[in-house]
Amino acid sequence: MPDSNFAERSEEQMSGAQVIAQALKTQDVEYIFGIVGIPVTEIAIAAQQLGIKYIGMRNEQAACYAASAIGYLTGRPGVCLVVSGPGLIHALGGMANANVNCWPLLLIGGSSERNQETMGAFQEFPQVEACRLYTKFSARPSSIEAIPFVIEKAVRTSIYGRPGACYVDIPADFVNLQVNVNSIKYMECCMSPPVSMAETSAVRMAASVIRNAKQPLLIIGKGAAYAHAEENIKKLVEQYKLPFLPTPMGKGVVPDNHPNCVGAARSRALQFADVIVLFGARLNWILHFGLPPRYQPDVKFIQVDICAEELGNNVKPAVTLLGDISAVSKQLLEELDKTAWEYPPESKWWKTLREKMKSNEAASKELASKKSLPMNYYTVFYHVQEQLPRDCFVVSEGANTMDIGRTVLQNYLPRHRLDAGTFGTMGVGLGFAIAAAMVAKDRSPGQRVICVEGDSAFGFSGMEVETICRYNLPIILLVVNNNGIYQGFDMNTWKETSKFRDPTAVVPPMCLLPNSHYEQIMTAFGGKGYFVETPEELQKSLRQSLADTTKPSLINIMIEPQATRKAQDFHWLTRSNM
């Protein structure tokens, strides 16, 4: 007699949405960020039913930023789920940011029904073709049965080699189409990338160049953080007494307060080093392309990178070490261990660096100690630094806010700083903070996320405050408010513009409305908001925010509108020839 249970199972149906969700679950996807609508709502529901966390955002760009940050923080891609046409287009900024930053990301976009293509369908757009420019891989499954194969390939491509963004296009008619359960074959979960090592001869040559350096410098990039190379690189620094300089998101691989960190003498270190070892750092604009006058013309670069195409960009390196940064740094340690050697801690090079560090730190402290109001950036950041938990995530974006904050706010752990990154993207802050808060909530309960924003940067994604409150994420937002982009007006100067019939002709493009109460956006959604103008108010509000782990908060910090690194002329009347 036939097995009736078997007969029932063989006829069991499932939707395309359920196939997508199961394929993601099989590939160890933990988080989906997105905005639902036609035709992807059912995908989000199916994913939740399988235990995948879905975080509904207010803008596709912010959702994509959050998903990409998950990739950096966990090593597995976060998913961004968007609707067709405009929804996909809004997410392109996040895809480009992930690809340039080299972070794993999987974007899933709904698209028009297949039988309506070229007919002017709802939100019809050439999505697969458009995404190729921003991704490592962009494809549409040919059938529902092909979905698990395409999703596995996208996940694998996003994390293998140099990580990056991938796109999978889902036609609207696939989502609710029913198929037989037995017709779907799921791919096994793709494993973590294989670990590659540098050639032994190249490692030997690199060790020789380091030993013979008169003025060596290690530069630690976010590639080293992503590769979890902190243990080996810290040993290199400490065992051989080498100075190191972190890039913005390389901060924390070795703690910023380590005595060998020369971040406070960055320009001097770059300009006069004769041997520079790059651990997962690219010689792009952040490092001035490796070219004079920022560097010595004859400086020897040792490049350590996972991507072969990166080796030799902008300079001719003395040695190239292709491979996983953690594995290669271990190879370097083992090679250097063969000969008793360390860089002399009392060398002229160390003396030069320490003198410059002392001088620059003194200048920063002098700026921070100024008692005049409104406060300046240094005063704000020094008071914030005093209270920051050592294990907190620091998210930072804005022009002066990010640049000056980087020099004062310290990181002690790897992968605990997120900022505008290689692409210099504004608007990433709240998405990154939400991603970091989700990771902290699941893996290190009680760990705080501090998001430091310029007022202009906050404007890009400010409505994500509602997302933060909806999921009750204990994020502390610090809006460093100078009433503008780079610089703004005080209220009195702003009022002078009222005598002009058309302010658009005279108000400088960088100015924003003075004394805007951004903290009220937080209180509107049930969080706590603070408007502060003095160091004492800043200290008190931050203390209260850190003590309350049940609610998010936003501290709106008013500073001198023309505050910057150095005094600059600021002519407010742009219509100067009229």
XYZ file of C-alpha atoms in Angstrom:
578
model
C 0.000 0.000 0.000
C 1.411 3.476 -0.886
C 2.568 5.702 1.985
C -0.142 8.367 2.273
C 2.203 10.673 4.215
C 4.735 10.432 1.399
C 2.027 11.225 -1.133
C 1.029 14.314 0.876
C 4.620 15.470 1.106
C 5.231 15.014 -2.593
C 2.269 17.263 -3.344
C 3.151 19.909 -0.744
C 3.520 23.368 -2.223
C 5.615 26.364 -1.206
C 5.825 29.895 -2.527
C 8.768 31.596 -4.171
C 9.011 33.859 -1.099
C 9.460 30.800 1.109
C 12.122 29.403 -1.221
C 14.059 32.694 -1.009
C 13.784 32.776 2.780
C 14.921 29.171 3.145
C 17.840 29.738 0.759
C 18.955 32.704 2.889
C 18.572 30.710 6.097
C 20.636 27.878 4.626
C 23.428 30.395 3.899
C 23.508 31.552 7.550
C 21.959 34.946 6.854
C 20.954 36.437 10.217
C 19.727 39.950 9.400
C 17.584 41.574 6.738
C 17.178 45.353 6.578
C 14.719 46.901 4.202
C 11.483 48.597 3.290
C 8.679 46.298 2.194
C 6.040 46.837 -0.438
C 5.030 45.303 -3.744
C 6.439 42.746 -4.507
C 8.730 41.843 -1.557
C 6.541 41.973 1.564
C 5.981 38.207 1.544
C 9.746 37.600 1.436
C 10.247 39.522 4.692
C 7.383 37.628 6.375
C 8.717 34.253 5.209
C 12.191 35.145 6.507
C 10.803 36.081 9.933
C 8.962 32.751 10.102
C 12.346 31.023 9.753
C 13.932 33.084 12.535
C 15.809 35.601 10.388
C 15.694 39.030 11.992
C 13.956 41.657 9.867
C 14.615 45.331 10.639
C 12.282 47.684 8.814
C 13.998 50.973 7.955
C 12.701 54.329 6.721
C 14.919 54.740 3.665
C 16.505 52.171 1.360
C 19.878 53.913 1.486
C 20.042 53.616 5.271
C 18.859 50.000 5.051
C 21.668 49.217 2.621
C 24.242 50.955 4.826
C 23.062 48.890 7.790
C 23.220 45.611 5.861
C 26.749 46.382 4.634
C 27.934 47.175 8.175
C 26.630 43.769 9.267
C 28.909 42.239 6.641
C 31.931 44.058 8.054
C 31.114 43.289 11.668
C 30.227 39.601 11.256
C 32.005 38.425 8.090
C 28.701 37.184 6.603
C 26.627 39.459 4.388
C 23.658 41.307 5.740
C 20.721 41.429 3.345
C 19.025 44.577 2.112
C 15.518 43.922 0.782
C 13.968 46.557 -1.494
C 11.077 47.012 -3.865
C 11.453 47.472 -7.590
C 12.491 50.570 -9.529
C 12.910 53.556 -7.183
C 13.434 51.297 -4.161
C 16.352 49.608 -5.882
C 17.735 52.928 -7.126
C 17.686 54.394 -3.597
C 19.811 51.456 -2.458
C 22.516 51.953 -5.089
C 24.383 54.371 -2.806
C 24.655 51.678 -0.144
C 25.802 49.117 -2.692
C 28.498 51.434 -4.029
C 29.641 52.193 -0.474
C 29.875 48.480 0.368
C 31.785 47.688 -2.798
C 34.289 50.519 -2.368
C 34.684 49.680 1.348
C 35.096 45.967 0.454
C 32.287 44.805 2.753
C 30.033 41.781 2.109
C 26.480 42.747 1.170
C 23.581 40.978 -0.512
C 20.869 43.170 -2.043
C 17.615 41.473 -3.022
C 15.326 43.566 -5.165
C 11.852 42.868 -6.394
C 11.285 43.622 -10.073
C 8.536 43.743 -12.651
C 6.673 40.618 -13.698
C 8.408 38.786 -16.500
C 5.405 38.781 -18.844
C 5.203 42.601 -18.626
C 8.797 43.375 -19.550
C 9.222 46.150 -22.146
C 5.500 47.002 -21.801
C 5.907 49.813 -19.285
C 5.258 47.710 -16.201
C 4.922 49.204 -12.723
C 8.371 50.493 -11.663
C 10.021 48.705 -14.579
C 13.774 49.305 -14.663
C 16.838 47.408 -15.986
C 17.885 46.427 -12.476
C 20.348 43.625 -13.150
C 22.220 45.762 -15.651
C 22.169 48.837 -13.399
C 23.588 46.914 -10.451
C 26.551 45.476 -12.350
C 28.411 48.769 -11.996
C 28.083 48.637 -8.192
C 28.631 44.945 -7.467
C 30.840 41.904 -7.847
C 27.878 39.827 -9.040
C 24.431 40.734 -10.388
C 21.923 38.155 -11.619
C 18.293 37.100 -11.911
C 17.418 33.435 -11.281
C 15.962 31.793 -14.380
C 13.350 29.946 -12.316
C 12.248 29.479 -8.727
C 14.201 26.243 -8.676
C 17.371 28.207 -9.501
C 16.975 30.621 -6.577
C 19.008 28.603 -4.018
C 21.883 28.260 -6.502
C 21.972 31.993 -7.307
C 21.702 33.046 -3.644
C 24.545 30.695 -2.621
C 26.720 32.089 -5.404
C 25.906 35.660 -4.367
C 26.751 34.998 -0.707
C 29.955 33.186 -1.652
C 31.020 35.911 -4.066
C 30.366 38.598 -1.446
C 32.833 37.061 1.032
C 35.464 35.365 -1.154
C 38.542 37.237 -2.376
C 38.071 40.963 -1.811
C 34.594 41.209 -0.212
C 31.912 43.303 -1.838
C 28.284 43.757 -2.828
C 26.120 41.310 -4.795
C 22.638 41.670 -6.248
C 19.861 39.121 -6.820
C 16.817 40.201 -8.823
C 13.439 38.626 -8.023
C 10.601 39.090 -10.553
C 7.261 39.894 -8.913
C 5.579 36.774 -10.309
C 8.163 34.553 -8.569
C 7.185 35.718 -5.084
C 3.750 34.091 -4.816
C 4.168 31.407 -7.450
C 3.686 27.952 -5.921
C 6.069 25.072 -6.615
C 6.383 21.532 -5.377
C 8.531 21.301 -2.267
C 10.453 18.347 -3.691
C 11.454 20.307 -6.781
C 13.688 22.644 -4.754
C 17.269 21.606 -4.008
C 19.068 23.825 -1.512
C 22.792 24.403 -1.754
C 24.975 23.664 1.249
C 26.049 26.706 3.235
C 29.146 28.178 1.661
C 32.076 27.967 4.021
C 34.253 30.853 5.147
C 36.838 31.831 2.512
C 39.922 29.612 2.252
C 42.971 31.129 3.945
C 45.730 32.024 1.499
C 49.369 32.652 2.463
C 52.128 34.708 0.892
C 55.095 33.155 -0.901
C 57.865 32.193 1.511
C 60.507 34.040 -0.506
C 58.460 37.251 -0.408
C 58.002 36.948 3.367
C 61.748 36.470 3.772
C 62.448 39.550 1.655
C 59.912 41.641 3.602
C 61.470 40.648 6.921
C 64.891 41.680 5.610
C 63.607 45.092 4.491
C 61.990 45.655 7.915
C 65.163 44.703 9.802
C 67.211 47.157 7.731
C 64.778 50.050 8.117
C 66.051 53.193 9.794
C 62.593 54.751 10.188
C 59.944 52.008 9.915
C 56.183 52.439 10.163
C 53.290 49.970 10.189
C 49.976 51.213 8.754
C 46.969 49.224 9.920
C 43.909 49.398 7.665
C 40.342 48.197 8.030
C 41.329 45.164 5.950
C 43.387 44.038 8.934
C 40.386 44.533 11.190
C 38.131 42.568 8.842
C 40.701 39.747 8.691
C 40.835 39.492 12.518
C 44.586 40.051 12.365
C 44.749 41.892 15.694
C 46.621 39.235 17.659
C 49.479 38.852 15.181
C 49.812 42.572 14.407
C 49.883 43.454 18.095
C 52.706 40.934 18.559
C 54.626 42.537 15.689
C 54.217 45.969 17.271
C 55.198 44.912 20.782
C 57.835 42.296 20.093
C 59.796 44.444 17.665
C 59.061 47.902 19.155
C 57.606 49.215 15.889
C 55.561 52.431 15.555
C 52.131 52.033 13.997
C 49.520 54.293 12.494
C 45.884 53.146 12.160
C 43.651 54.282 9.339
C 40.234 55.503 10.529
C 38.626 52.053 10.667
C 41.917 50.358 11.515
C 41.620 52.022 14.904
C 41.416 49.451 17.693
C 43.221 46.593 15.931
C 45.949 47.648 18.329
C 44.448 49.921 21.021
C 44.684 53.645 20.298
C 46.257 54.261 23.710
C 49.126 51.852 23.001
C 52.486 53.610 23.494
C 53.551 52.646 19.962
C 50.561 54.361 18.331
C 51.769 57.474 16.492
C 48.373 58.738 15.374
C 49.101 62.090 17.024
C 52.125 62.500 14.716
C 50.456 61.167 11.559
C 51.873 63.649 9.041
C 55.388 63.414 10.432
C 55.301 59.617 10.448
C 54.123 59.393 6.839
C 56.496 62.046 5.555
C 59.722 60.684 6.975
C 59.302 56.897 7.194
C 61.766 54.989 5.005
C 59.940 51.629 5.189
C 56.152 51.359 5.447
C 54.274 48.082 5.898
C 50.649 48.302 4.761
C 48.354 45.792 6.468
C 45.078 45.875 4.561
C 45.359 49.573 3.773
C 45.182 51.006 0.268
C 47.321 53.851 -1.027
C 44.307 55.900 -2.014
C 43.239 59.429 -1.044
C 43.136 58.548 2.667
C 46.875 57.824 2.555
C 47.685 60.509 -0.047
C 48.337 57.889 -2.753
C 51.756 57.029 -1.314
C 53.329 59.891 -3.260
C 55.615 62.872 -2.475
C 55.476 65.378 -0.872
C 53.550 63.418 1.760
C 56.160 60.643 1.573
C 59.859 60.352 0.887
C 60.521 59.774 -2.826
C 62.535 56.636 -2.021
C 60.267 55.182 0.680
C 59.964 51.380 0.500
C 56.425 50.024 0.690
C 55.617 46.464 1.750
C 52.035 45.746 0.732
C 49.996 43.044 2.465
C 46.629 42.547 0.780
C 44.071 39.874 -0.113
C 43.546 41.393 -3.559
C 46.242 40.894 -6.194
C 44.975 43.811 -8.277
C 45.652 46.198 -5.385
C 49.367 45.393 -5.288
C 51.382 48.100 -7.025
C 48.605 50.677 -7.214
C 50.119 54.210 -7.388
C 53.600 53.055 -6.280
C 56.162 50.398 -7.088
C 56.333 48.397 -3.836
C 59.580 46.925 -2.555
C 57.778 43.715 -1.594
C 54.219 42.440 -2.128
C 52.632 39.871 0.162
C 49.446 38.462 -1.335
C 47.219 36.633 1.099
C 44.998 36.691 4.135
C 46.269 39.476 6.384
C 46.074 37.456 9.585
C 47.927 34.528 8.029
C 50.570 36.725 6.370
C 51.237 38.726 9.528
C 51.802 35.414 11.315
C 54.258 34.420 8.573
C 56.118 37.697 9.119
C 56.286 37.054 12.856
C 57.718 33.597 12.328
C 60.326 34.889 9.876
C 61.404 37.780 12.105
C 61.629 35.367 15.049
C 64.434 33.491 13.302
C 66.886 36.289 14.105
C 67.142 38.103 17.408
C 66.125 41.643 16.517
C 64.045 44.597 17.619
C 63.816 48.191 16.485
C 65.708 50.387 19.004
C 63.083 52.139 21.183
C 65.555 54.974 21.889
C 66.291 55.644 18.226
C 66.295 59.119 16.708
C 63.143 58.141 14.783
C 61.232 57.322 17.958
C 62.471 60.543 19.553
C 61.247 62.592 16.573
C 57.829 60.929 16.618
C 57.366 61.293 20.372
C 58.293 64.981 20.298
C 55.751 65.643 17.554
C 53.094 63.610 19.355
C 53.681 65.554 22.558
C 53.457 68.872 20.722
C 50.240 68.000 18.866
C 48.588 66.523 21.954
C 49.402 69.680 23.901
C 47.821 71.827 21.177
C 44.659 69.702 21.240
C 44.435 69.896 25.023
C 44.816 73.659 24.889
C 41.872 73.904 22.475
C 39.851 71.549 24.663
C 40.525 73.574 27.788
C 39.028 76.794 26.425
C 36.235 77.975 28.746
C 34.506 80.303 26.286
C 31.047 79.485 24.957
C 29.860 78.170 22.584
C 32.122 75.117 22.898
C 34.523 73.989 20.184
C 34.970 70.475 18.781
C 37.910 69.615 21.032
C 36.082 70.597 24.202
C 33.138 68.410 23.220
C 35.211 65.381 22.300
C 37.446 65.496 25.351
C 34.404 65.489 27.640
C 32.837 62.663 25.642
C 36.044 60.614 25.694
C 36.158 60.808 29.491
C 32.894 58.871 29.778
C 32.944 56.478 26.818
C 32.899 52.772 27.787
C 36.067 51.057 26.573
C 34.113 48.392 24.692
C 31.607 50.681 22.968
C 31.099 50.953 19.225
C 31.891 54.428 17.948
C 30.064 55.430 14.779
C 31.138 58.757 13.329
C 30.299 60.878 10.319
C 30.430 64.501 9.322
C 33.213 66.723 8.067
C 34.987 68.335 11.023
C 32.980 66.161 13.426
C 34.458 62.968 12.015
C 37.944 64.265 11.257
C 38.564 65.918 14.618
C 36.672 63.238 16.547
C 38.958 60.585 15.062
C 41.956 62.228 16.748
C 40.338 62.414 20.203
C 37.809 59.568 20.545
C 39.773 56.389 21.136
C 39.074 52.793 20.157
C 40.463 49.903 22.142
C 38.927 46.963 20.264
C 38.989 45.982 16.581
C 35.894 46.468 14.389
C 34.448 48.929 16.888
C 34.712 52.051 14.741
C 32.483 52.745 11.745
C 32.702 55.950 9.733
C 32.353 57.431 6.250
C 35.066 55.073 5.012
C 36.876 54.893 1.715
C 33.958 56.336 -0.259
C 33.619 59.285 2.140
C 29.886 58.669 2.315
C 27.683 60.994 4.358
C 24.423 59.556 5.677
C 25.853 56.222 6.830
C 25.756 57.000 10.553
C 22.340 55.870 11.742
C 22.296 52.792 9.500
C 25.716 51.765 10.812
C 24.620 52.444 14.399
C 21.514 50.281 13.999
C 23.616 47.435 12.581
C 26.154 47.711 15.401
C 23.338 47.757 17.970
C 21.841 44.565 16.504
C 25.216 42.807 16.655
C 25.830 44.052 20.201
C 22.360 42.969 21.310
C 22.860 39.435 19.991
C 26.533 38.874 20.824
C 27.531 41.234 23.632
C 24.433 42.339 25.558
C 25.020 45.605 27.385
C 27.572 46.894 24.904
C 26.769 50.473 23.902
C 26.728 52.178 20.517
C 27.731 55.851 20.433
C 26.882 57.568 17.158
C 28.651 60.926 16.738
C 27.125 63.015 13.955
C 27.552 66.443 12.506
C 24.226 68.266 12.183
C 24.454 68.118 8.405
C 25.274 64.394 8.420
C 22.372 63.719 10.779
C 20.010 65.262 8.243
C 20.717 62.525 5.687
C 19.127 59.776 7.764
C 17.524 61.492 10.763
C 14.177 59.717 10.354
C 15.931 56.446 11.264
C 15.535 57.714 14.834
C 12.034 56.241 14.564
C 13.575 52.883 13.611
C 15.879 53.085 16.632
C 12.931 53.791 18.926
C 10.672 51.170 17.315
C 13.184 48.418 18.047
C 14.211 50.071 21.337
C 17.910 50.034 20.533
C 19.903 51.762 23.314
C 21.921 53.916 20.910
C 23.256 57.279 22.059
C 23.259 59.860 19.268
C 25.503 62.882 19.688
C 24.696 65.630 17.182
C 27.578 68.103 17.170
C 25.686 71.126 15.921
C 27.499 74.044 14.297
C 24.460 75.146 12.273
C 25.948 74.148 8.958
C 28.116 72.112 6.636
C 31.700 72.794 7.744
C 30.569 76.129 9.225
C 27.325 77.965 9.880
C 25.794 81.115 11.360
C 24.962 82.088 14.885
C 21.402 83.301 15.402
C 22.261 87.017 15.303
C 24.069 86.722 11.985
C 21.247 84.617 10.605
C 18.722 87.313 11.484
C 20.689 89.806 9.411
C 19.634 87.885 6.317
C 15.995 88.817 6.989
C 16.603 92.263 5.499
C 17.172 90.637 2.121
C 14.115 89.833 0.065
C 15.666 86.631 -1.297
C 17.936 84.774 1.202
C 18.761 82.162 -1.461
C 20.935 84.786 -3.158
C 22.980 85.693 -0.100
C 23.043 82.843 2.425
C 26.164 80.676 1.918
C 25.344 77.177 0.658
C 26.863 75.559 3.751
C 24.473 77.225 6.245
C 21.640 75.430 8.048
C 18.932 76.826 10.305
C 20.617 77.901 13.566
C 19.844 76.246 16.900
C 17.693 73.504 15.372
C 16.266 71.260 18.086
C 17.188 67.849 16.699
C 16.689 66.292 20.125
C 12.943 66.778 19.681
C 12.991 64.215 16.869
C 14.069 61.664 19.450
C 11.487 62.682 22.045
C 8.772 62.622 19.365
C 9.258 58.842 19.121
C 9.611 58.138 22.836
C 13.382 58.372 23.341
C 15.205 60.893 25.479
C 16.451 64.183 24.093
C 18.883 66.747 25.493
C 19.770 70.233 24.255
C 23.167 71.210 25.682
C 25.278 74.329 25.441
C 27.882 73.928 28.211
C 30.427 71.282 29.238
C 28.484 70.678 32.447
C 25.246 70.017 30.552
C 27.114 67.718 28.160
C 28.653 65.705 30.991
C 25.335 65.347 32.815
C 23.313 64.335 29.739
C 25.911 61.792 28.624
C 26.098 60.326 32.131
C 22.317 59.936 32.213
C 22.212 58.443 28.711
C 24.878 55.850 29.538
C 23.114 54.918 32.760
C 19.788 54.266 30.991
C 20.025 51.093 28.928
C 16.268 50.951 28.311
C 15.895 53.859 25.896
C 17.798 55.512 23.062
C 18.821 59.126 23.475
C 19.934 62.081 21.388
C 22.169 64.828 22.758
C 22.077 67.962 20.618
C 25.377 69.739 21.350
C 25.637 73.372 20.327
C 29.136 74.500 19.352
C 30.721 77.622 17.892
C 29.320 77.857 14.317
C 32.728 78.713 12.876
C 34.685 76.195 14.943
C 37.170 74.133 12.964
C 40.740 72.852 13.219
C 42.201 76.262 12.471
C 40.889 79.811 12.340
C 39.473 80.587 8.902
C 37.924 83.602 7.244
C 34.210 83.116 6.772
C 32.408 85.686 4.649
C 28.727 85.190 5.171
C 27.507 87.440 2.378
C 28.043 85.421 -0.800
C 26.465 88.076 -3.004
C 29.521 90.248 -2.385
C 29.567 91.866 -5.824
C 26.000 93.163 -5.678
